[in-house]
CSV table of C-alpha atoms in Angstrom, one decimal:
chain,number,residue,atom,x,y,z
A,1,MET,CA,0.0,-0.1,0.0
A,2,ALA,CA,1.7,3.7,-1.1
A,3,ASN,CA,2.2,5.2,1.7
A,4,ILE,CA,-0.9,8.8,2.4
A,5,SER,CA,-0.4,11.9,3.6
A,6,SER,CA,-1.0,13.6,6.4
A,7,THR,CA,-3.5,15.8,4.4
A,8,THR,CA,-4.5,12.9,2.6
A,9,LEU,CA,-5.2,11.4,6.0
A,10,PHE,CA,-7.2,14.5,6.8
A,11,ILE,CA,-9.8,14.6,4.1
A,12,VAL,CA,-10.5,11.3,3.9
A,13,ILE,CA,-11.4,11.6,7.6
A,14,LEU,CA,-13.6,14.2,7.0
A,15,LEU,CA,-15.1,13.0,4.3
A,16,LEU,CA,-15.8,10.1,6.7
A,17,CYS,CA,-17.3,12.5,9.2
A,18,VAL,CA,-19.8,14.6,6.4
A,19,SER,CA,-21.1,11.1,5.2
A,20,ALA,CA,-21.3,9.8,8.6
A,21,ALA,CA,-23.8,12.9,9.8
A,22,VAL,CA,-25.5,13.2,6.3
A,23,ALA,CA,-26.6,9.4,6.4
A,24,ALA,CA,-27.3,9.8,10.6
A,25,THR,CA,-29.8,12.6,9.4
A,26,ALA,CA,-31.3,10.9,6.9
A,27,LYS,CA,-32.3,8.4,8.9
A,28,LEU,CA,-33.9,10.2,11.9
A,29,GLN,CA,-35.8,11.8,9.2
A,30,SER,CA,-37.0,8.7,8.0
A,31,PRO,CA,-39.8,6.3,9.3
A,32,ALA,CA,-38.5,3.0,11.4
A,33,ALA,CA,-38.0,0.1,9.0
A,34,ASN,CA,-40.5,-2.7,8.8
A,35,ILE,CA,-38.9,-5.4,7.7
A,36,CYS,CA,-42.1,-7.6,7.5
A,37,LYS,CA,-44.4,-5.1,6.0
A,38,SER,CA,-42.0,-4.2,3.5
A,39,LEU,CA,-39.6,-7.8,2.7
A,40,VAL,CA,-41.7,-10.8,3.6
A,41,GLU,CA,-45.2,-10.4,3.7
A,42,THR,CA,-45.3,-8.5,0.2
A,43,GLN,CA,-43.8,-12.5,-1.0
A,44,GLY,CA,-46.7,-14.0,0.8
A,45,TYR,CA,-45.5,-14.7,4.5
A,46,ILE,CA,-46.7,-14.6,7.8
A,47,CYS,CA,-44.4,-12.5,9.5
A,48,GLN,CA,-44.4,-11.1,13.1
A,49,GLU,CA,-42.6,-8.0,14.9
A,50,HIS,CA,-41.0,-9.1,17.9
A,51,LYS,CA,-38.7,-6.7,20.7
A,52,VAL,CA,-36.2,-7.9,22.7
A,53,THR,CA,-34.1,-5.6,25.1
A,54,THR,CA,-30.4,-6.6,26.7
A,55,LYS,CA,-29.3,-7.3,30.0
A,56,ASP,CA,-27.4,-3.5,28.7
A,57,GLY,CA,-30.4,-1.5,28.0
A,58,TYR,CA,-30.3,-1.8,24.2
A,59,VAL,CA,-33.7,-3.2,22.2
A,60,LEU,CA,-34.1,-4.9,19.5
A,61,GLY,CA,-36.4,-5.7,16.6
A,62,VAL,CA,-36.9,-9.1,15.9
A,63,GLN,CA,-38.8,-10.4,12.4
A,64,ARG,CA,-40.4,-13.8,13.0
A,65,ILE,CA,-41.7,-15.9,10.0
A,66,PRO,CA,-43.3,-19.4,12.1
A,67,MET,CA,-44.5,-21.5,9.2
A,68,GLY,CA,-43.9,-21.0,5.3
A,69,ARG,CA,-46.4,-20.1,2.7
A,70,SER,CA,-48.0,-23.8,2.1
A,71,ALA,CA,-47.2,-24.9,5.5
A,72,ASN,CA,-50.4,-25.7,8.5
A,73,LYS,CA,-51.7,-22.4,9.8
A,74,THR,CA,-49.6,-22.8,13.2
A,75,ALA,CA,-45.9,-22.8,14.4
A,76,ASN,CA,-46.0,-25.4,17.0
A,77,ASN,CA,-43.2,-27.9,17.2
A,78,LYS,CA,-41.7,-26.2,14.6
A,79,PRO,CA,-37.9,-25.8,15.5
A,80,PRO,CA,-37.2,-22.6,15.7
A,81,VAL,CA,-33.6,-20.5,14.1
A,82,LEU,CA,-31.8,-17.9,14.5
A,83,LEU,CA,-30.2,-16.0,12.3
A,84,GLN,CA,-27.8,-13.2,12.4
A,85,HIS,CA,-26.4,-10.9,10.0
A,86,GLY,CA,-23.1,-9.5,10.1
A,87,LEU,CA,-21.1,-6.4,9.8
A,88,LEU,CA,-23.2,-3.4,8.4
A,89,LEU,CA,-26.2,-5.6,7.7
A,90,ASP,CA,-29.5,-6.3,8.9
A,91,ALA,CA,-32.0,-8.7,8.7
A,92,ALA,CA,-33.3,-7.7,5.2
A,93,THR,CA,-29.4,-9.9,4.5
A,94,TRP,CA,-31.2,-13.2,4.7
A,95,LEU,CA,-34.5,-12.1,2.5
A,96,LEU,CA,-32.9,-10.7,-0.6
A,97,GLY,CA,-34.0,-12.5,-3.6
A,98,SER,CA,-37.0,-15.1,-4.9
A,99,PRO,CA,-38.8,-16.9,-2.0
A,100,ASP,CA,-36.7,-20.0,-3.7
A,101,GLU,CA,-33.4,-18.3,-3.4
A,102,ALA,CA,-33.6,-16.1,0.1
A,103,LEU,CA,-32.5,-18.6,3.0
A,104,GLY,CA,-35.1,-17.0,5.3
A,105,PHE,CA,-37.9,-17.9,3.3
A,106,ILE,CA,-36.1,-21.4,2.6
A,107,LEU,CA,-36.3,-22.3,5.5
A,108,ALA,CA,-39.7,-21.6,6.2
A,109,ASP,CA,-40.8,-23.1,4.1
A,110,HIS,CA,-39.0,-26.8,4.7
A,111,GLY,CA,-40.3,-26.4,8.5
A,112,PHE,CA,-38.7,-24.1,10.5
A,113,ASP,CA,-39.8,-21.3,12.4
A,114,VAL,CA,-37.3,-18.5,11.5
A,115,TRP,CA,-36.2,-15.6,14.0
A,116,LEU,CA,-34.0,-13.1,12.1
A,117,SER,CA,-32.0,-10.6,14.5
A,118,ASN,CA,-31.2,-7.0,13.9
A,119,THR,CA,-27.8,-6.1,15.9
A,120,ARG,CA,-28.2,-2.6,17.8
A,121,GLY,CA,-28.0,0.3,16.1
A,122,THR,CA,-29.4,-1.0,12.5
A,123,ALA,CA,-32.9,0.8,11.7
A,124,SER,CA,-35.2,-2.0,13.1
A,125,SER,CA,-32.4,-2.0,16.5
A,126,ARG,CA,-32.6,1.9,17.7
A,127,GLY,CA,-34.1,1.5,21.1
A,128,HIS,CA,-33.1,1.2,24.3
A,129,ALA,CA,-34.6,1.7,28.2
A,130,TRP,CA,-33.0,5.0,28.9
A,131,LEU,CA,-30.7,6.3,26.4
A,132,ASN,CA,-30.7,7.6,22.4
A,133,PRO,CA,-28.6,6.6,19.4
A,134,GLN,CA,-27.9,10.6,19.5
A,135,ASP,CA,-26.0,9.8,23.2
A,136,PRO,CA,-22.4,8.7,22.5
A,137,GLU,CA,-22.7,6.8,25.2
A,138,TYR,CA,-25.5,4.6,22.9
A,139,TRP,CA,-22.5,3.3,21.2
A,140,GLU,CA,-20.3,2.7,23.1
A,141,TRP,CA,-20.1,-1.2,22.3
A,142,SER,CA,-17.7,-3.5,20.3
A,143,TRP,CA,-18.5,-6.5,19.3
A,144,ASP,CA,-17.2,-8.2,23.4
A,145,GLU,CA,-20.9,-7.0,24.1
A,146,LEU,CA,-22.5,-8.6,20.9
A,147,ALA,CA,-21.7,-11.3,22.7
A,148,GLU,CA,-21.8,-11.2,26.6
A,149,TYR,CA,-25.4,-9.9,26.6
A,150,GLU,CA,-27.0,-9.1,22.7
A,151,LEU,CA,-27.2,-13.0,21.1
A,152,PRO,CA,-27.5,-14.6,24.8
A,153,ALA,CA,-30.7,-12.2,24.9
A,154,LEU,CA,-31.8,-13.3,21.6
A,155,PHE,CA,-31.0,-16.9,22.5
A,156,GLU,CA,-33.1,-16.9,25.5
A,157,TYR,CA,-35.5,-15.0,24.3
A,158,VAL,CA,-37.0,-17.0,21.1
A,159,TYR,CA,-36.0,-20.3,23.1
A,160,HIS,CA,-39.0,-19.2,25.8
A,161,GLN,CA,-41.2,-17.6,23.4
A,162,THR,CA,-41.0,-21.9,21.4
A,163,GLY,CA,-39.9,-24.0,24.3
A,164,GLN,CA,-37.3,-25.3,22.0
A,165,LYS,CA,-33.5,-25.4,21.6
A,166,LEU,CA,-32.8,-23.0,18.6
A,167,HIS,CA,-30.8,-24.2,15.4
A,168,TYR,CA,-28.2,-20.8,15.1
A,169,VAL,CA,-27.1,-18.9,11.0
A,170,GLY,CA,-24.7,-16.6,11.5
A,171,HIS,CA,-22.8,-15.2,8.8
A,172,SER,CA,-19.6,-13.2,9.7
A,173,LEU,CA,-19.7,-11.1,12.6
A,174,GLY,CA,-22.6,-13.0,13.6
A,175,THR,CA,-20.5,-16.0,13.9
A,176,LEU,CA,-17.4,-14.5,15.6
A,177,ASN,CA,-20.2,-13.2,18.3
A,178,ALA,CA,-22.0,-16.3,18.2
A,179,PHE,CA,-17.5,-18.5,18.9
A,180,VAL,CA,-16.8,-15.8,21.8
A,181,ALA,CA,-20.2,-16.6,24.0
A,182,LEU,CA,-20.1,-20.4,23.0
A,183,SER,CA,-16.0,-20.4,24.9
A,184,LYS,CA,-17.6,-18.8,27.0
A,185,GLY,CA,-20.5,-21.1,28.1
A,186,LYS,CA,-23.3,-19.3,26.8
A,187,LEU,CA,-26.1,-20.4,24.4
A,188,VAL,CA,-25.0,-24.0,24.9
A,189,ASN,CA,-27.7,-25.1,26.8
A,190,MET,CA,-30.2,-23.6,24.4
A,191,LEU,CA,-28.8,-24.7,21.4
A,192,ARG,CA,-29.0,-27.7,19.0
A,193,SER,CA,-26.4,-26.8,16.0
A,194,ALA,CA,-24.9,-23.9,14.7
A,195,ALA,CA,-24.4,-23.2,11.0
A,196,MET,CA,-21.0,-20.5,11.0
A,197,LEU,CA,-21.3,-18.8,6.7
A,198,THR,CA,-17.9,-17.2,6.5
A,199,PRO,CA,-16.6,-18.0,9.8
A,200,VAL,CA,-15.2,-15.0,12.0
A,201,ALA,CA,-12.3,-15.8,14.6
A,202,TYR,CA,-9.3,-14.6,13.7
A,203,LEU,CA,-8.1,-11.5,10.8
A,204,GLY,CA,-4.6,-11.2,10.8
A,205,GLN,CA,-3.8,-12.6,7.2
A,206,MET,CA,-7.6,-10.7,5.3
A,207,THR,CA,-6.5,-9.6,2.4
A,208,SER,CA,-9.4,-6.7,1.4
A,209,PRO,CA,-7.3,-4.0,0.5
A,210,ALA,CA,-10.3,-1.6,1.6
A,211,CYS,CA,-10.7,-3.4,4.6
A,212,ARG,CA,-7.1,-3.5,5.6
A,213,SER,CA,-6.3,0.0,4.4
A,214,ILE,CA,-8.7,1.3,6.9
A,215,ALA,CA,-7.1,-0.5,10.4
A,216,GLU,CA,-3.6,0.2,8.9
A,217,LEU,CA,-4.6,3.8,9.0
A,218,PHE,CA,-6.2,4.2,12.0
A,219,LEU,CA,-9.5,5.4,10.4
A,220,SER,CA,-11.4,4.4,12.8
A,221,GLU,CA,-9.8,5.3,15.8
A,222,LYS,CA,-9.3,9.0,13.9
A,223,LEU,CA,-13.2,9.0,13.6
A,224,TYR,CA,-13.6,8.1,17.7
A,225,SER,CA,-10.8,11.2,18.6
A,226,LEU,CA,-13.0,13.3,16.4
A,227,GLY,CA,-15.7,12.5,18.3
A,228,VAL,CA,-17.6,10.1,15.6
A,229,ARG,CA,-19.3,7.5,17.5
A,230,GLU,CA,-22.0,6.5,15.0
A,231,PHE,CA,-20.3,4.4,12.1
A,232,ILE,CA,-22.5,4.7,9.1
A,233,LEU,CA,-21.8,5.7,5.0
A,234,LYS,CA,-24.8,5.3,3.4
A,235,GLY,CA,-25.5,4.5,-0.8
A,236,GLN,CA,-23.3,6.4,-3.4
A,237,ASP,CA,-21.1,8.3,-0.6
A,238,VAL,CA,-19.7,4.8,-0.3
A,239,ALA,CA,-18.7,4.7,-3.4
A,240,LYS,CA,-16.4,8.0,-3.3
A,241,LEU,CA,-14.7,7.4,-0.1
A,242,LEU,CA,-14.0,3.8,-1.5
A,243,GLN,CA,-12.8,5.7,-4.6
A,244,PHE,CA,-11.1,8.1,-3.0
A,245,VAL,CA,-9.4,5.7,-0.3
A,246,CYS,CA,-8.2,3.1,-3.3
A,247,LEU,CA,-6.7,6.0,-5.6
A,248,LYS,CA,-4.4,7.0,-2.9
A,249,ALA,CA,-3.8,3.7,-1.8
A,250,GLU,CA,-3.1,2.6,-5.4
A,251,ILE,CA,-5.8,0.1,-4.5
A,252,ASN,CA,-8.0,-1.2,-7.3
A,253,CYS,CA,-12.0,-0.3,-6.8
A,254,SER,CA,-13.7,-0.7,-10.5
A,255,ASP,CA,-16.1,-2.7,-8.6
A,256,THR,CA,-16.8,-2.1,-4.6
A,257,PHE,CA,-18.1,-5.4,-4.2
A,258,THR,CA,-14.7,-7.0,-5.0
A,259,VAL,CA,-12.5,-4.4,-3.0
A,260,ILE,CA,-14.0,-5.1,0.2
A,261,THR,CA,-15.1,-8.6,0.4
A,262,GLY,CA,-13.1,-10.1,-2.9
A,263,PRO,CA,-14.9,-11.6,-6.7
A,264,ASN,CA,-18.1,-12.7,-5.5
A,265,CYS,CA,-18.9,-15.5,-8.4
A,266,CYS,CA,-22.5,-15.7,-8.3
A,267,ILE,CA,-24.8,-12.3,-7.7
A,268,LYS,CA,-27.4,-10.9,-9.5
A,269,LYS,CA,-27.5,-7.8,-10.6
A,270,SER,CA,-30.7,-7.3,-9.3
A,271,THR,CA,-29.8,-8.8,-5.8
A,272,VAL,CA,-26.8,-6.2,-5.7
A,273,ASP,CA,-29.7,-3.2,-6.3
A,274,SER,CA,-31.3,-4.1,-2.9
A,275,PHE,CA,-28.6,-5.3,-1.3
A,276,LEU,CA,-27.2,-1.0,-1.6
A,277,GLY,CA,-30.8,-0.3,-1.5
A,278,ASN,CA,-30.9,-1.7,2.3
A,279,GLU,CA,-27.6,-1.4,3.0
A,280,PRO,CA,-24.5,-0.4,4.7
A,281,GLN,CA,-26.5,-0.3,8.3
A,282,SER,CA,-24.8,1.5,11.3
A,283,THR,CA,-22.4,0.6,13.7
A,284,ALA,CA,-20.3,1.7,16.4
A,285,THR,CA,-17.2,2.7,15.7
A,286,LYS,CA,-15.5,1.1,18.6
A,287,ASN,CA,-17.0,-2.0,16.9
A,288,VAL,CA,-14.6,-1.0,14.2
A,289,ILE,CA,-11.9,0.1,15.7
A,290,HIS,CA,-12.2,-3.5,17.8
A,291,LEU,CA,-12.0,-5.4,14.5
A,292,SER,CA,-9.3,-2.9,13.2
A,293,GLN,CA,-7.1,-4.4,16.1
A,294,MET,CA,-8.0,-8.1,15.2
A,295,ILE,CA,-6.6,-7.6,11.9
A,296,ARG,CA,-3.7,-5.5,12.8
A,297,ARG,CA,-2.8,-8.5,15.9
A,298,GLY,CA,-3.6,-11.0,14.4
A,299,THR,CA,-5.3,-12.1,17.7
A,300,LEU,CA,-8.7,-12.5,19.7
A,301,THR,CA,-8.9,-11.2,22.5
A,302,LYS,CA,-11.8,-8.1,24.1
A,303,TYR,CA,-11.2,-4.8,23.0
A,304,ASP,CA,-8.0,-2.9,23.7
A,305,TYR,CA,-8.3,0.9,25.4
A,306,GLY,CA,-4.8,1.8,24.2
A,307,ASN,CA,-4.0,2.6,27.7
A,308,VAL,CA,-2.8,0.8,30.5
A,309,TYR,CA,-5.3,2.7,33.0
A,310,GLU,CA,-8.7,2.0,30.8
A,311,ASN,CA,-7.2,-1.6,30.2
A,312,VAL,CA,-6.7,-2.5,34.3
A,313,LYS,CA,-9.6,-0.6,34.9
A,314,SER,CA,-12.0,-2.9,32.8
A,315,TYR,CA,-9.8,-5.7,32.7
A,316,GLY,CA,-7.6,-6.5,35.9
A,317,HIS,CA,-4.5,-6.5,33.2
A,318,ILE,CA,-2.7,-4.2,31.6
A,319,THR,CA,-3.6,-6.4,28.4
A,320,PRO,CA,-7.0,-7.2,27.4
A,321,PRO,CA,-7.5,-10.7,27.7
A,322,ALA,CA,-7.8,-13.6,25.2
A,323,TYR,CA,-10.9,-15.7,24.0
A,324,ASN,CA,-10.4,-19.2,23.6
A,325,VAL,CA,-12.3,-20.7,21.0
A,326,LYS,CA,-11.0,-24.1,22.0
A,327,SER,CA,-13.3,-24.3,24.9
A,328,ILE,CA,-16.3,-24.1,23.1
A,329,PRO,CA,-17.9,-27.6,24.2
A,330,LYS,CA,-16.8,-30.5,21.6
A,331,ASP,CA,-20.0,-31.9,21.2
A,332,VAL,CA,-21.4,-28.5,20.1
A,333,PRO,CA,-22.8,-29.5,16.6
A,334,LEU,CA,-21.0,-26.8,14.0
A,335,LEU,CA,-21.3,-26.3,10.4
A,336,LEU,CA,-17.9,-24.4,8.8
A,337,SER,CA,-18.4,-23.7,5.0
A,338,TYR,CA,-16.2,-20.8,3.9
A,339,GLY,CA,-14.8,-20.2,0.2
A,340,GLY,CA,-11.6,-19.1,-1.4
A,341,LYS,CA,-12.3,-15.9,-3.1
A,342,ASP,CA,-13.1,-14.9,0.2
A,343,SER,CA,-10.8,-11.9,0.7
A,344,LEU,CA,-12.2,-11.2,4.3
A,345,THR,CA,-12.7,-14.7,5.9
A,346,VAL,CA,-9.8,-15.8,4.5
A,347,VAL,CA,-8.9,-19.5,3.9
A,348,ASN,CA,-5.6,-19.1,5.9
A,349,ASP,CA,-7.3,-17.3,9.0
A,350,VAL,CA,-10.0,-20.2,8.9
A,351,LYS,CA,-6.6,-22.8,9.2
A,352,ILE,CA,-6.2,-21.3,12.0
A,353,LEU,CA,-10.2,-21.4,13.6
A,354,LEU,CA,-9.8,-25.1,12.3
A,355,GLU,CA,-6.5,-25.9,14.4
A,356,ASP,CA,-8.0,-24.6,17.8
A,357,LEU,CA,-11.8,-27.0,16.6
A,358,ARG,CA,-8.9,-29.6,15.9
A,359,ASP,CA,-10.0,-31.6,19.3
A,360,HIS,CA,-13.7,-31.2,18.4
A,361,LYS,CA,-15.6,-34.7,18.0
A,362,ALA,CA,-15.3,-35.9,14.5
A,363,ASP,CA,-19.1,-36.4,14.0
A,364,LYS,CA,-20.0,-32.9,15.4
A,365,LEU,CA,-17.8,-30.9,12.6
A,366,VAL,CA,-19.0,-30.6,9.6
A,367,LEU,CA,-16.5,-28.6,6.9
A,368,GLN,CA,-17.8,-26.9,3.7
A,369,TYR,CA,-15.5,-24.9,0.6
A,370,ARG,CA,-16.5,-23.5,-1.9
A,371,ASP,CA,-13.6,-22.4,-4.0
A,372,ASP,CA,-15.4,-20.0,-6.1
A,373,TYR,CA,-17.1,-18.4,-3.5
A,374,ALA,CA,-16.2,-14.7,-1.8
A,375,HIS,CA,-18.4,-13.2,1.4
A,376,PHE,CA,-21.4,-12.0,0.3
A,377,ASP,CA,-22.2,-15.6,-2.2
A,378,PHE,CA,-23.0,-17.6,0.7
A,379,ILE,CA,-26.0,-14.8,1.2
A,380,VAL,CA,-27.3,-13.4,-1.5
A,381,GLY,CA,-25.4,-15.9,-4.6
A,382,TYR,CA,-28.0,-17.0,-6.6
A,383,ASN,CA,-27.0,-20.7,-6.3
A,384,ALA,CA,-26.5,-21.0,-2.8
A,385,ASN,CA,-29.7,-22.1,-2.5
A,386,LYS,CA,-28.3,-25.5,-3.5
A,387,LEU,CA,-24.5,-25.5,-2.9
A,388,VAL,CA,-24.7,-23.8,0.2
A,389,TYR,CA,-28.4,-24.2,2.1
A,390,ASP,CA,-29.3,-27.9,0.7
A,391,PRO,CA,-26.6,-29.4,3.2
A,392,LEU,CA,-27.0,-26.7,5.8
A,393,ILE,CA,-30.8,-27.4,5.9
A,394,ALA,CA,-29.6,-31.8,5.7
A,395,PHE,CA,-27.5,-31.0,8.8
A,396,PHE,CA,-29.7,-29.4,10.9
A,397,MET,CA,-32.4,-32.2,10.4
A,398,LEU,CA,-29.6,-34.3,11.8
A,399,HIS,CA,-30.1,-32.4,14.7
């Protein structure tokens, strides 16, 4: 990567700040998202809106598709499955495309009781018991809190609503949250099995030029120091910013998806248009800082505050403690699905994860590798229904 001057870096940060402010203002002026009405009911499915409150006060919007289009009109005894999206996305991730292509609909039509979660800060999950998104404190979280508070709250809610253990599907950041929670003994008693699409536990060998540039230039840290707590970029602002960064860093930005995620092989243009119409969603700048730390260091630890005092205050140590994926119970049924063209969840980082799981029971760990798939092919690829979701459903049926 070419050296970038302090003036150029300042301009990049300024563009990020302006873009964030404009996008946040637009979001404040727009009506609350209603995924059920806009994406589910229009396809002929019953859909319910639920609210889940975490122990740290965040109010999450959750959509439920209790049955398929031609199913018996009851959700009784249908196995529940919780779908958790990745970074800068929301539950719409699982609903883009036709009912024969989108995983949320496919699972419902195969007899599952489908629950779709939305991470704090996204359009459906901007509530809080005592804060609002305009409060800087609202955005003081990273994926540490998602694993500690958010995913357990979602599991407990679905478990108590259905009276059954859950299947789980995570994508990208949604796998990281699950790995960390499971390593701490959470979720296990409520889990049937987990399918991890583009599994993330390590990011040190990430090859995405855009994301590695953000990490190595400490862009998110600079934003945080300027008081930007909500990390959000919408529509054309994303393309303009990436073009600017890539030009200065000598990165080929002719394809936004490719420069971020790798060359996705199997996404329709209509799906890309729908995707960009809904995404990206907000996250916390602190969350991006935490991920940037993972990229630079190749480690899996709690958030590093960057100074001894804060680390000792939070952890009792001068450095943040590490998470231990080896602590995941060895009899938890896991399916890991990853791709050879993915520049975010790269094969070499997955190999480190697999080394951590080397003592997992052989009949409880299923691996699926697609040489031609990149990061988004797993969730919006036109042929993922056959190549990824059919094996995923067969895996669930065994458990």
